[in-house]
Short mmCIF file of C-alpha atoms in Angstrom, two decimals:
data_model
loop_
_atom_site.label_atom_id
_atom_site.label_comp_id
_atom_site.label_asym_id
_atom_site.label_seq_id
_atom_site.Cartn_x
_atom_site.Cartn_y
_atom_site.Cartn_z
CA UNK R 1 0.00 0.00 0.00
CA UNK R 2 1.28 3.52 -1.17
CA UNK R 3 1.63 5.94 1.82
CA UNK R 4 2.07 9.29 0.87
CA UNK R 5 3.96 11.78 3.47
CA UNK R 6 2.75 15.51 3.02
CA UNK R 7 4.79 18.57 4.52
CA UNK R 8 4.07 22.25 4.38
CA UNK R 9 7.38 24.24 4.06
CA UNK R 10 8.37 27.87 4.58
CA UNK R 11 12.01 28.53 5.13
CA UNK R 12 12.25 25.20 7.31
CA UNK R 13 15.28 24.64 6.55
CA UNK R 14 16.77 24.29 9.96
CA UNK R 15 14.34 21.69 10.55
CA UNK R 16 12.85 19.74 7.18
CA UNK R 17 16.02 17.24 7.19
CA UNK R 18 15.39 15.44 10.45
CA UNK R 19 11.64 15.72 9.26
CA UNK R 20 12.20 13.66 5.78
CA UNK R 21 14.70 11.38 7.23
CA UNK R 22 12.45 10.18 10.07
CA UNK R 23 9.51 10.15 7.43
CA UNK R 24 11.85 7.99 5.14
CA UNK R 25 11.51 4.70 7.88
CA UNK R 26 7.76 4.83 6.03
CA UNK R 27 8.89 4.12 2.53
CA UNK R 28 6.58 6.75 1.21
CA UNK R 29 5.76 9.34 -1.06
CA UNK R 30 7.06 12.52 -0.32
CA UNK R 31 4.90 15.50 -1.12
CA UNK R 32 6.40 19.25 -0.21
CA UNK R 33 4.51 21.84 -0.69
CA UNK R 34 6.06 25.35 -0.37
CA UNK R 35 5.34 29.04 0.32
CA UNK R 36 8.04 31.23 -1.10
CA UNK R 37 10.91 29.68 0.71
CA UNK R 38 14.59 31.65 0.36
CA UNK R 39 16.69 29.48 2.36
CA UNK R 40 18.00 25.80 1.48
CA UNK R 41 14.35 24.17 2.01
CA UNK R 42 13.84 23.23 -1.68
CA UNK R 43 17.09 21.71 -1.77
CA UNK R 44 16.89 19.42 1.26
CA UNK R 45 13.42 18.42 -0.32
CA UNK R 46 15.12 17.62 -3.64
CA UNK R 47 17.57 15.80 -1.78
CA UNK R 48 14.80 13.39 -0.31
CA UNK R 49 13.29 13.05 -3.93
CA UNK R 50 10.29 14.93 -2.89
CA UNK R 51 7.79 15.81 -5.30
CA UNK R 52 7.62 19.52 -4.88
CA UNK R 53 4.57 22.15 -5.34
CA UNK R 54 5.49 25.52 -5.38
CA UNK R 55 2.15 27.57 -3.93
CA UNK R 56 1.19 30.72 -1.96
CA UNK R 57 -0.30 30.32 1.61
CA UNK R 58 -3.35 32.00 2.05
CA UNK R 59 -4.89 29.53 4.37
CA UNK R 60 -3.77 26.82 6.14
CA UNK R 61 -6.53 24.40 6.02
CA UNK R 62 -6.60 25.38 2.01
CA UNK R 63 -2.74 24.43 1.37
CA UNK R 64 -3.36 20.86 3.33
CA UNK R 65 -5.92 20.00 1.39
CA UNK R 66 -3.76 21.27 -2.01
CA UNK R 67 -1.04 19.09 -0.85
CA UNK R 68 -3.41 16.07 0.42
CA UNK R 69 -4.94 16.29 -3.28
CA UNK R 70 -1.28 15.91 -4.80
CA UNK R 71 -0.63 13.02 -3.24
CA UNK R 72 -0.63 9.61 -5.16
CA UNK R 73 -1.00 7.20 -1.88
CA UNK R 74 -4.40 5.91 -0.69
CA UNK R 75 -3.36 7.04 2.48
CA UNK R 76 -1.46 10.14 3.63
CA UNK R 77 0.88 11.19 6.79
CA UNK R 78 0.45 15.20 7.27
CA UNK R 79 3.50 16.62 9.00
CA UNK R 80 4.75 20.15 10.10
CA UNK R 81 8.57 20.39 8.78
CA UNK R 82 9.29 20.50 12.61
CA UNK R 83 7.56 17.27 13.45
CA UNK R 84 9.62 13.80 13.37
CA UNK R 85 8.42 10.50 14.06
CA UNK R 86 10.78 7.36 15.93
CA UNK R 87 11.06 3.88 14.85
CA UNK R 88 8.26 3.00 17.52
CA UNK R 89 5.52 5.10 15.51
CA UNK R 90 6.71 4.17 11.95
CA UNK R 91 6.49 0.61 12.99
CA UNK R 92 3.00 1.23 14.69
CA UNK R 93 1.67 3.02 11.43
CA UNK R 94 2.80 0.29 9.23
CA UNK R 95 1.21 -2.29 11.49
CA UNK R 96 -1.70 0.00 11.69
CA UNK R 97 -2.13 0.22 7.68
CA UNK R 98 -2.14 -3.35 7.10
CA UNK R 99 -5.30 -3.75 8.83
CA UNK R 100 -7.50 -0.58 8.84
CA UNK R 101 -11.30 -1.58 9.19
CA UNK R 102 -13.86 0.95 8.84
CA UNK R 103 -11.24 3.67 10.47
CA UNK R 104 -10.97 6.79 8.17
CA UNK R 105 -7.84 8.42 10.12
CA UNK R 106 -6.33 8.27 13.33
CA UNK R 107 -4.69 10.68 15.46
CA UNK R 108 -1.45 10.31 17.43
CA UNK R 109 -0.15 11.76 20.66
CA UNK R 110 2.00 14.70 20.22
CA UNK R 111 5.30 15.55 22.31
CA UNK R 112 6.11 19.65 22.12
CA UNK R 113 9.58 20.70 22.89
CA UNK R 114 9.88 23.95 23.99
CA UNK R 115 13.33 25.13 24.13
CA UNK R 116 14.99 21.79 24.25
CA UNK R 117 12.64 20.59 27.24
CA UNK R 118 9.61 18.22 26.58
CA UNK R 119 6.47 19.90 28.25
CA UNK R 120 4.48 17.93 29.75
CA UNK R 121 1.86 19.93 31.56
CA UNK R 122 -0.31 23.20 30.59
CA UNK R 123 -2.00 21.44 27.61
CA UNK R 124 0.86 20.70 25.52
CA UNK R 125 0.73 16.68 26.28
CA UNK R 126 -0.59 14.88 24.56
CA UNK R 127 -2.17 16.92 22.33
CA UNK R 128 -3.64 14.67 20.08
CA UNK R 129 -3.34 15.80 16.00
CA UNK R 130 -4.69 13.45 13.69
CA UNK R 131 -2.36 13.27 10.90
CA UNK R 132 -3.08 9.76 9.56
CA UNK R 133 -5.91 10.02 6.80
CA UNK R 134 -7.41 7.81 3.86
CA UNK R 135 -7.61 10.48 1.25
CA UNK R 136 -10.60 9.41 -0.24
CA UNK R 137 -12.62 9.82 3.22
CA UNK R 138 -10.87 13.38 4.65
CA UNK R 139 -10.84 16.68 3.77
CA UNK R 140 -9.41 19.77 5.48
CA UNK R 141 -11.53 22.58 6.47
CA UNK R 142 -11.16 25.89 4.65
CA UNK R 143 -9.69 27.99 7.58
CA UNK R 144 -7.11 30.16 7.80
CA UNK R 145 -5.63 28.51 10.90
CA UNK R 146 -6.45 25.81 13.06
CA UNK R 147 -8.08 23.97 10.00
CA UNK R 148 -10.47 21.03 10.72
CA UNK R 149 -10.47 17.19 9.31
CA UNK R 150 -13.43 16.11 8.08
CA UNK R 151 -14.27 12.49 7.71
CA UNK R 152 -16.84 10.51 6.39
CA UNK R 153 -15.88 7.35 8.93
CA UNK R 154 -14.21 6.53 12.24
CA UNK R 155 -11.24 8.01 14.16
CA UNK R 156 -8.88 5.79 15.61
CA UNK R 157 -5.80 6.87 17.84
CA UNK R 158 -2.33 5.53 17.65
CA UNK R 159 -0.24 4.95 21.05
CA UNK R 160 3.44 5.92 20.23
CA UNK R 161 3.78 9.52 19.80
CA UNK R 162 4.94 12.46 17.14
CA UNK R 163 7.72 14.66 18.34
CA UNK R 164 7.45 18.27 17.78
CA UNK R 165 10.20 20.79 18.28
CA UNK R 166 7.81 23.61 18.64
CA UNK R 167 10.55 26.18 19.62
CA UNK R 168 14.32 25.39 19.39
CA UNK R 169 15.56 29.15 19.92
CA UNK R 170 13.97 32.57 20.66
CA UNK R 171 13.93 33.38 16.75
CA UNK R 172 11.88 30.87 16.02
CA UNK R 173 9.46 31.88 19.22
CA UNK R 174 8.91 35.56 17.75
CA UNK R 175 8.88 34.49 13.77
CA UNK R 176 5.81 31.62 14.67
CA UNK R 177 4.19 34.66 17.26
CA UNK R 178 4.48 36.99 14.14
CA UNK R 179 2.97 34.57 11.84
CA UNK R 180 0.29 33.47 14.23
CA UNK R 181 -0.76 36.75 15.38
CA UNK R 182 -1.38 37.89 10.77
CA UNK R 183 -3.57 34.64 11.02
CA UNK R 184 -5.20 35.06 14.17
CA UNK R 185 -6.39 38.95 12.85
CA UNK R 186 -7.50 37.90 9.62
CA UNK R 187 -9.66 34.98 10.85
CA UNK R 188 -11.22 37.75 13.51
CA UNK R 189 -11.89 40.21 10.66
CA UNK R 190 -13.07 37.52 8.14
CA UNK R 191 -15.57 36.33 11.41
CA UNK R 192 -16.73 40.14 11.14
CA UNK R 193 -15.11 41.32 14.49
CA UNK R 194 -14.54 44.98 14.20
CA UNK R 195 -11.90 47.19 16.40
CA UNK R 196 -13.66 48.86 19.32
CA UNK R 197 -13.09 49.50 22.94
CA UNK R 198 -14.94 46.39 24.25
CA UNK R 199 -13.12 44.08 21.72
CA UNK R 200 -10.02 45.98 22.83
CA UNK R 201 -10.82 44.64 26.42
CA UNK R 202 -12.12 41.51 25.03
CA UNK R 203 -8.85 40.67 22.90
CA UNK R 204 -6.47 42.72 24.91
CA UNK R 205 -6.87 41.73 28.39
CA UNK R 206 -10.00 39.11 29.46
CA UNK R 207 -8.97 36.79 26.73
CA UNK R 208 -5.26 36.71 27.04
CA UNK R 209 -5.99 36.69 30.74
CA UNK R 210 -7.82 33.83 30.53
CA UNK R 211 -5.77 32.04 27.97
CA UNK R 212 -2.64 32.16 30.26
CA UNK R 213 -5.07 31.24 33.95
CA UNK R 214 -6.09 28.29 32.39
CA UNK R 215 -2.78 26.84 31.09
CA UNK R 216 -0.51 27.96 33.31
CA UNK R 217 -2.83 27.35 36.66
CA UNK R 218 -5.71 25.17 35.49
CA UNK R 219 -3.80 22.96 33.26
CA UNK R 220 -0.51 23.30 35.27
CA UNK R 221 2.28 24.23 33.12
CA UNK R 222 3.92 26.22 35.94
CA UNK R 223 5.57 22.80 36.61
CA UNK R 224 7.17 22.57 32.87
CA UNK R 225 9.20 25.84 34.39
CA UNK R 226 10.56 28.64 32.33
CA UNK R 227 9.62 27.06 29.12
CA UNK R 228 5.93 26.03 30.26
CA UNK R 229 5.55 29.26 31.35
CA UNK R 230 6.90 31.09 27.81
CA UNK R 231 4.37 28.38 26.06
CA UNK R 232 1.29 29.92 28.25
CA UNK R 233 2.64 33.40 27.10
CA UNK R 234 2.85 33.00 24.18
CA UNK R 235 -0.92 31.73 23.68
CA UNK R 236 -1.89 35.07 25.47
CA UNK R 237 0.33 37.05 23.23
CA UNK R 238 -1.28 35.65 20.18
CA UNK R 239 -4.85 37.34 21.81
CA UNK R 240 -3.23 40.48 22.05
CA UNK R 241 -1.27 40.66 19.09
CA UNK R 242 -3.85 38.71 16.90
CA UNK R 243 -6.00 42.15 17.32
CA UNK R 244 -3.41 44.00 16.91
CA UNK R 245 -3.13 43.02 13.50
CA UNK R 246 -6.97 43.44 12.86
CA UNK R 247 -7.12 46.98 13.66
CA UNK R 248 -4.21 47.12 11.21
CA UNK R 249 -5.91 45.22 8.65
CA UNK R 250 -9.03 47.10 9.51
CA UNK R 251 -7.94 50.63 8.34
CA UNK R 252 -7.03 49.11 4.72
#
């Protein structure tokens, strides 16, 4: 059975390597899909024989689904260029594939690395994604972020789990806050929110507030230290700087 393995790129060249190499235990298809990149990312890709798309993001749930609809495999592995997988999933996926049933797509456990520390706490573990799909029974939802799976049959979940270096370096912290934040304020101005004192409060300081309480005392990520407690900021930060860029976007 053809798996196909389908990665979004954007400059991920620091990371896409390890990505493809870990991908490689699959014996798949490799489908790379890419928004502008100016570093080395399209060579790395070409050095794993990748079958490369060259596209514009506009949203994420759109560019999944152009890359799912590339792929050749009946079934398809969706990874961020920052996500690897061990010998212990690879072997469970192949195991997994050669018996099926009714299930449509299953979602694994995911490990975030913040920092070069695991988290463990606030949310971040396990954080189930489902990333295993048989393309002719998914689709992605058309949003800009935080896109959706749809599927016409059941959801199964895998045990061993996908490991996710979230945030190697403070670079990488502030480029994903940036990029976030342009996402977050064009989702809030395509949902018709409008700039205005009481969204100000709303976005500014009850939301963020409430972001951070409930992952960082709720969901206890003051034990994952330092880096749990940059992870809970930086979910508030994406509140405030989300509308940020809608009142920005707002005025054009």
């Amino acid at each position: 059975m053809l798996l196909s393995v389908v990665v979004l790129t954007r400059n991920s060249a620091k990371t896409l390597d390890n990505c493809l190499t870990s991908a490689k235990q699959l014996q798949p298809e490799i489908i790379v899909v890419d928004d502008g990149s100016t570093d080395g990312t399209l060579s790395i890709a070409q050095s794993h024989r990748a079958k490369i798309f060259k596209r514009k993001l506009v949203s994420f749930g759109a560019q999944k689904q152009f890359a799912l609809e590339q792929a050749g495999g009946e079934w398809a592995l969706v990874l961020d260029s920052d996500e690897q997988l061990d010998a212990a999933l690879a072997d469970e996926i192949t195991r997994t594939l050669k018996k099926p049933g009714s299930t449509s797509a299953f979602r694994v456990p995911r490990r975030n690395r913040y920092f070069c520390q695991w988290l463990k706490h606030g949310g971040k573990y396990p954080d189930y994604q489902t990333r295993l799909l048989k393309r002719s029974e998914c689709k992605f939802s058309d949003d800009i972020v935080h896109e959706k799976i749809v599927c016409s049959g059941n959801v199964g979940t895998l045990i061993n789990p996908l490991d996710h270096d979230t945030y190697p370096d403070l670079e990488t912290y502030f480029e994903k806050l940036a990029l976030f934040a342009r996402f977050r304020g064009e989702l809030l101005l395509k949902n018709g929110t409008r700039p205005s004192f009481v969204n100000a409060v709303r976005f500014c300081l009850l939301r963020p507030a409430w972001r951070f309480k409930r992952r960082y005392i709720f969901k206890a990520g003051f034990l994952d230290g330092l880096p749990g407690f940059l992870a809970c900021v930086h979910d508030a930060l994406t509140e405030i700087f989300g509308y940020f860029c809608l009142t920005r976007l707002a005025l054009k």
